[in-house]
């Protein structure tokens, strides 16, 4: 499982903010990410355009059975993935997982898909997940919070070595006013929702981001844990709703522009006419 354990950038703040929602997925916008060495995006920004990236984050824990001991009763994996396991490397630069302080090197940085790490332990704790993006995507980051769960609920029956405990959350990360390079690169990518662009709109040729994963866009489809992942069948419906919402917003914007052209310049009020008459 490829991942590195390089230190977290000194000015990255991991905010323990719970963004889970049992009622409906949340649309998350990246928060400030401050680093003096970060290259600011100088690409042209596209106003009134919004890109949405669906993500699933969670944990999967396997009971070790006869191999279990007081310190290692479960093997678990924490991850960030696409709803149907698409490769998110086209958008995500690295994911930082902050584990319990009792682990050696509790801050782990994963710099290529699949964005995950595995460990063994005996206790449940809160994991903070920070998602950082390529420079032409966003100079901010997203902080997520997830509770590692090792033991099944009572109604699920006793723990088993054959069936893992899986806890996942579906959300959408929203990028308003994206750069042209970002939009061009993800225009036909299955992991990203891109709104319909106006007729005749031309984008520059896609430019790969530095350090972006060079593997094929579907190289995470055959993940060994794939058959245990939760099937977020609503994801397609949510994307259709997002598409419809974007189309409505685009239509409203178009109508406003047409109305402003029909109305012409503002006309003087009657009071203004009266003042002009008195002066003449």
GROMACS .gro file of C-alpha atoms in nm:
model
  280
    1UNK     CA    1   0.000   0.000   0.000
    2UNK     CA    2   0.199   0.304  -0.120
    3UNK     CA    3   0.225   0.587   0.127
    4UNK     CA    4   0.494   0.807   0.271
    5UNK     CA    5   0.540   0.936   0.622
    6UNK     CA    6   0.683   1.278   0.554
    7UNK     CA    7   0.618   1.547   0.819
    8UNK     CA    8   0.310   1.764   0.798
    9UNK     CA    9   0.386   2.119   0.669
   10UNK     CA   10   0.456   2.341   0.968
   11UNK     CA   11   0.170   2.582   0.906
   12UNK     CA   12  -0.101   2.328   0.833
   13UNK     CA   13  -0.373   2.340   1.095
   14UNK     CA   14  -0.580   2.025   1.145
   15UNK     CA   15  -0.922   2.135   1.264
   16UNK     CA   16  -1.126   1.876   1.449
   17UNK     CA   17  -1.453   1.972   1.288
   18UNK     CA   18  -1.722   1.709   1.245
   19UNK     CA   19  -1.875   1.735   0.899
   20UNK     CA   20  -2.071   1.410   0.903
   21UNK     CA   21  -2.443   1.423   0.834
   22UNK     CA   22  -2.681   1.131   0.866
   23UNK     CA   23  -2.963   1.322   0.697
   24UNK     CA   24  -2.792   1.421   0.372
   25UNK     CA   25  -2.443   1.474   0.231
   26UNK     CA   26  -2.283   1.809   0.290
   27UNK     CA   27  -2.125   2.030   0.029
   28UNK     CA   28  -1.785   2.122   0.170
   29UNK     CA   29  -1.583   2.424   0.062
   30UNK     CA   30  -1.209   2.421   0.135
   31UNK     CA   31  -1.090   2.638   0.426
   32UNK     CA   32  -0.784   2.862   0.445
   33UNK     CA   33  -0.450   2.695   0.399
   34UNK     CA   34  -0.158   2.928   0.472
   35UNK     CA   35   0.197   2.847   0.367
   36UNK     CA   36   0.457   3.104   0.267
   37UNK     CA   37   0.613   2.856   0.023
   38UNK     CA   38   0.287   2.775  -0.155
   39UNK     CA   39   0.271   2.887  -0.517
   40UNK     CA   40  -0.036   3.100  -0.566
   41UNK     CA   41  -0.258   3.004  -0.858
   42UNK     CA   42  -0.208   3.258  -1.135
   43UNK     CA   43  -0.433   3.085  -1.387
   44UNK     CA   44  -0.739   3.260  -1.519
   45UNK     CA   45  -1.043   3.194  -1.301
   46UNK     CA   46  -1.383   3.111  -1.449
   47UNK     CA   47  -1.657   3.310  -1.280
   48UNK     CA   48  -2.001   3.161  -1.216
   49UNK     CA   49  -1.865   2.806  -1.266
   50UNK     CA   50  -1.864   2.544  -0.992
   51UNK     CA   51  -1.687   2.206  -0.992
   52UNK     CA   52  -1.804   1.935  -0.750
   53UNK     CA   53  -1.590   1.638  -0.642
   54UNK     CA   54  -1.778   1.358  -0.458
   55UNK     CA   55  -1.566   1.181  -0.197
   56UNK     CA   56  -1.614   0.900   0.052
   57UNK     CA   57  -1.403   0.879   0.367
   58UNK     CA   58  -1.412   0.617   0.638
   59UNK     CA   59  -1.256   0.315   0.804
   60UNK     CA   60  -1.270  -0.062   0.766
   61UNK     CA   61  -1.169  -0.283   1.062
   62UNK     CA   62  -1.099  -0.658   1.061
   63UNK     CA   63  -1.098  -0.862   1.384
   64UNK     CA   64  -0.780  -1.070   1.414
   65UNK     CA   65  -0.949  -1.360   1.595
   66UNK     CA   66  -0.699  -1.609   1.739
   67UNK     CA   67  -0.412  -1.380   1.639
   68UNK     CA   68  -0.550  -1.099   1.855
   69UNK     CA   69  -0.375  -0.987   2.173
   70UNK     CA   70  -0.415  -0.705   2.424
   71UNK     CA   71  -0.234  -0.453   2.206
   72UNK     CA   72  -0.344  -0.568   1.860
   73UNK     CA   73  -0.699  -0.697   1.831
   74UNK     CA   74  -0.787  -0.550   1.491
   75UNK     CA   75  -0.630  -0.451   1.163
   76UNK     CA   76  -0.793  -0.141   1.017
   77UNK     CA   77  -0.765   0.091   0.718
   78UNK     CA   78  -0.860   0.458   0.695
   79UNK     CA   79  -0.911   0.608   0.350
   80UNK     CA   80  -1.045   0.874   0.116
   81UNK     CA   81  -1.192   0.739  -0.209
   82UNK     CA   82  -1.431   0.818  -0.492
   83UNK     CA   83  -1.792   0.693  -0.451
   84UNK     CA   84  -1.731   0.419  -0.709
   85UNK     CA   85  -1.360   0.403  -0.628
   86UNK     CA   86  -1.240   0.644  -0.897
   87UNK     CA   87  -0.884   0.772  -0.884
   88UNK     CA   88  -0.894   1.110  -0.704
   89UNK     CA   89  -0.531   1.191  -0.783
   90UNK     CA   90  -0.646   1.426  -1.059
   91UNK     CA   91  -0.770   1.663  -0.785
   92UNK     CA   92  -0.602   1.560  -0.458
   93UNK     CA   93  -0.230   1.618  -0.406
   94UNK     CA   94  -0.198   1.449  -0.066
   95UNK     CA   95  -0.402   1.336   0.233
   96UNK     CA   96  -0.280   1.375   0.591
   97UNK     CA   97  -0.409   1.134   0.855
   98UNK     CA   98  -0.365   1.230   1.220
   99UNK     CA   99  -0.377   0.917   1.438
  100UNK     CA  100  -0.388   0.877   1.815
  101UNK     CA  101  -0.069   1.011   1.982
  102UNK     CA  102   0.013   0.661   2.108
  103UNK     CA  103   0.108   0.555   1.753
  104UNK     CA  104   0.464   0.595   1.630
  105UNK     CA  105   0.474   0.891   1.395
  106UNK     CA  106   0.101   0.967   1.443
  107UNK     CA  107   0.088   1.216   1.154
  108UNK     CA  108   0.099   1.028   0.823
  109UNK     CA  109   0.111   1.186   0.477
  110UNK     CA  110  -0.010   0.984   0.176
  111UNK     CA  111   0.100   1.142  -0.150
  112UNK     CA  112  -0.056   0.917  -0.418
  113UNK     CA  113  -0.370   0.708  -0.470
  114UNK     CA  114  -0.505   0.508  -0.308
  115UNK     CA  115  -0.521   0.769  -0.029
  116UNK     CA  116  -0.524   0.530   0.265
  117UNK     CA  117  -0.316   0.372   0.538
  118UNK     CA  118  -0.346   0.058   0.749
  119UNK     CA  119  -0.255  -0.007   1.111
  120UNK     CA  120  -0.317  -0.255   1.391
  121UNK     CA  121  -0.451  -0.169   1.737
  122UNK     CA  122  -0.707  -0.235   2.004
  123UNK     CA  123  -0.884   0.098   2.070
  124UNK     CA  124  -1.126   0.331   1.896
  125UNK     CA  125  -1.031   0.698   1.853
  126UNK     CA  126  -1.092   1.004   1.641
  127UNK     CA  127  -0.896   1.039   1.318
  128UNK     CA  128  -0.849   1.379   1.158
  129UNK     CA  129  -0.819   1.373   0.779
  130UNK     CA  130  -0.676   1.674   0.593
  131UNK     CA  131  -0.712   1.684   0.215
  132UNK     CA  132  -0.470   1.905   0.018
  133UNK     CA  133  -0.513   1.981  -0.351
  134UNK     CA  134  -0.294   2.044  -0.652
  135UNK     CA  135  -0.176   2.403  -0.693
  136UNK     CA  136  -0.404   2.479  -0.989
  137UNK     CA  137  -0.706   2.336  -0.801
  138UNK     CA  138  -0.711   2.528  -0.474
  139UNK     CA  139  -0.467   2.688  -0.231
  140UNK     CA  140  -0.687   2.580   0.059
  141UNK     CA  141  -0.752   2.248   0.228
  142UNK     CA  142  -1.040   2.044   0.372
  143UNK     CA  143  -1.039   1.899   0.723
  144UNK     CA  144  -1.261   1.599   0.797
  145UNK     CA  145  -1.319   1.410   1.119
  146UNK     CA  146  -1.390   1.038   1.150
  147UNK     CA  147  -1.435   0.800   1.444
  148UNK     CA  148  -1.255   0.469   1.401
  149UNK     CA  149  -1.496   0.189   1.490
  150UNK     CA  150  -1.364  -0.160   1.564
  151UNK     CA  151  -1.661  -0.339   1.719
  152UNK     CA  152  -1.998  -0.409   1.550
  153UNK     CA  153  -2.328  -0.289   1.690
  154UNK     CA  154  -2.527  -0.534   1.901
  155UNK     CA  155  -2.786  -0.588   1.628
  156UNK     CA  156  -2.508  -0.683   1.383
  157UNK     CA  157  -2.413  -0.987   1.590
  158UNK     CA  158  -2.074  -1.085   1.734
  159UNK     CA  159  -1.754  -0.971   1.570
  160UNK     CA  160  -1.615  -1.198   1.303
  161UNK     CA  161  -1.285  -1.242   1.123
  162UNK     CA  162  -1.474  -1.277   0.795
  163UNK     CA  163  -1.682  -0.959   0.799
  164UNK     CA  164  -1.525  -0.619   0.870
  165UNK     CA  165  -1.681  -0.323   1.049
  166UNK     CA  166  -1.722  -0.051   0.786
  167UNK     CA  167  -1.811   0.312   0.860
  168UNK     CA  168  -1.816   0.558   0.569
  169UNK     CA  169  -1.944   0.908   0.494
  170UNK     CA  170  -2.029   1.057   0.154
  171UNK     CA  171  -1.969   1.428   0.090
  172UNK     CA  172  -1.905   1.666  -0.198
  173UNK     CA  173  -1.614   1.910  -0.212
  174UNK     CA  174  -1.712   2.223  -0.404
  175UNK     CA  175  -1.469   2.445  -0.597
  176UNK     CA  176  -1.627   2.775  -0.707
  177UNK     CA  177  -1.459   2.983  -0.981
  178UNK     CA  178  -1.207   2.714  -1.084
  179UNK     CA  179  -0.893   2.785  -1.287
  180UNK     CA  180  -0.898   2.711  -1.659
  181UNK     CA  181  -0.621   2.451  -1.623
  182UNK     CA  182  -0.813   2.265  -1.352
  183UNK     CA  183  -1.134   2.261  -1.554
  184UNK     CA  184  -0.956   2.147  -1.870
  185UNK     CA  185  -0.785   1.860  -1.690
  186UNK     CA  186  -1.098   1.718  -1.524
  187UNK     CA  187  -1.348   1.794  -1.799
  188UNK     CA  188  -1.410   1.426  -1.884
  189UNK     CA  189  -1.289   1.262  -1.565
  190UNK     CA  190  -1.535   1.019  -1.400
  191UNK     CA  191  -1.445   1.131  -1.047
  192UNK     CA  192  -1.541   1.495  -1.105
  193UNK     CA  193  -1.869   1.669  -1.184
  194UNK     CA  194  -1.823   1.957  -1.431
  195UNK     CA  195  -2.116   2.181  -1.530
  196UNK     CA  196  -2.225   2.220  -1.890
  197UNK     CA  197  -2.019   2.494  -2.053
  198UNK     CA  198  -2.157   2.760  -2.290
  199UNK     CA  199  -2.148   2.683  -2.663
  200UNK     CA  200  -1.825   2.795  -2.824
  201UNK     CA  201  -1.640   2.810  -2.495
  202UNK     CA  202  -1.276   2.713  -2.551
  203UNK     CA  203  -1.043   2.581  -2.284
  204UNK     CA  204  -0.664   2.553  -2.301
  205UNK     CA  205  -0.503   2.212  -2.350
  206UNK     CA  206  -0.496   2.015  -2.020
  207UNK     CA  207  -0.176   2.066  -1.821
  208UNK     CA  208  -0.086   1.795  -1.564
  209UNK     CA  209  -0.025   1.929  -1.216
  210UNK     CA  210   0.320   1.882  -1.061
  211UNK     CA  211   0.348   1.556  -0.866
  212UNK     CA  212   0.008   1.443  -0.995
  213UNK     CA  213  -0.045   1.070  -1.008
  214UNK     CA  214   0.063   0.943  -1.349
  215UNK     CA  215  -0.132   0.618  -1.334
  216UNK     CA  216  -0.451   0.557  -1.529
  217UNK     CA  217  -0.763   0.726  -1.401
  218UNK     CA  218  -0.929   0.394  -1.320
  219UNK     CA  219  -0.633   0.225  -1.150
  220UNK     CA  220  -0.808   0.206  -0.811
  221UNK     CA  221  -1.111   0.015  -0.943
  222UNK     CA  222  -0.960  -0.322  -0.850
  223UNK     CA  223  -0.898  -0.230  -0.488
  224UNK     CA  224  -0.867  -0.542  -0.266
  225UNK     CA  225  -1.130  -0.403  -0.025
  226UNK     CA  226  -1.366  -0.306  -0.307
  227UNK     CA  227  -1.636  -0.567  -0.230
  228UNK     CA  228  -1.665  -0.436   0.129
  229UNK     CA  229  -1.709  -0.070   0.037
  230UNK     CA  230  -2.056   0.075   0.090
  231UNK     CA  231  -2.249   0.125  -0.233
  232UNK     CA  232  -2.356   0.487  -0.241
  233UNK     CA  233  -2.626   0.439  -0.499
  234UNK     CA  234  -2.762   0.788  -0.424
  235UNK     CA  235  -2.440   0.943  -0.548
  236UNK     CA  236  -2.558   0.943  -0.911
  237UNK     CA  237  -2.889   1.102  -0.812
  238UNK     CA  238  -2.707   1.366  -0.610
  239UNK     CA  239  -2.486   1.447  -0.905
  240UNK     CA  240  -2.795   1.479  -1.127
  241UNK     CA  241  -2.944   1.722  -0.876
  242UNK     CA  242  -2.620   1.917  -0.871
  243UNK     CA  243  -2.625   1.929  -1.252
  244UNK     CA  244  -2.985   2.051  -1.254
  245UNK     CA  245  -2.905   2.315  -0.992
  246UNK     CA  246  -2.611   2.441  -1.198
  247UNK     CA  247  -2.825   2.458  -1.512
  248UNK     CA  248  -3.087   2.663  -1.327
  249UNK     CA  249  -2.820   2.900  -1.196
  250UNK     CA  250  -2.672   2.937  -1.546
  251UNK     CA  251  -3.018   3.010  -1.689
  252UNK     CA  252  -3.089   3.273  -1.421
  253UNK     CA  253  -2.756   3.440  -1.494
  254UNK     CA  254  -2.833   3.442  -1.868
  255UNK     CA  255  -3.179   3.595  -1.809
  256UNK     CA  256  -3.033   3.865  -1.585
  257UNK     CA  257  -2.786   3.962  -1.856
  258UNK     CA  258  -3.062   3.973  -2.118
  259UNK     CA  259  -3.283   4.189  -1.892
  260UNK     CA  260  -2.999   4.429  -1.823
  261UNK     CA  261  -2.950   4.474  -2.200
  262UNK     CA  262  -3.324   4.531  -2.259
  263UNK     CA  263  -3.362   4.781  -1.977
  264UNK     CA  264  -3.083   4.999  -2.109
  265UNK     CA  265  -2.936   5.283  -1.899
  266UNK     CA  266  -3.133   5.390  -1.590
  267UNK     CA  267  -3.396   5.660  -1.657
  268UNK     CA  268  -3.416   5.982  -1.448
  269UNK     CA  269  -3.693   5.978  -1.192
  270UNK     CA  270  -3.992   6.220  -1.192
  271UNK     CA  271  -3.833   6.409  -0.905
  272UNK     CA  272  -3.525   6.462  -1.114
  273UNK     CA  273  -3.739   6.595  -1.402
  274UNK     CA  274  -3.904   6.840  -1.160
  275UNK     CA  275  -3.569   6.969  -1.041
  276UNK     CA  276  -3.454   7.013  -1.401
  277UNK     CA  277  -3.774   7.213  -1.485
  278UNK     CA  278  -3.723   7.447  -1.193
  279UNK     CA  279  -3.367   7.518  -1.300
  280UNK     CA  280  -3.466   7.605  -1.660
   0.00000   0.00000   0.00000
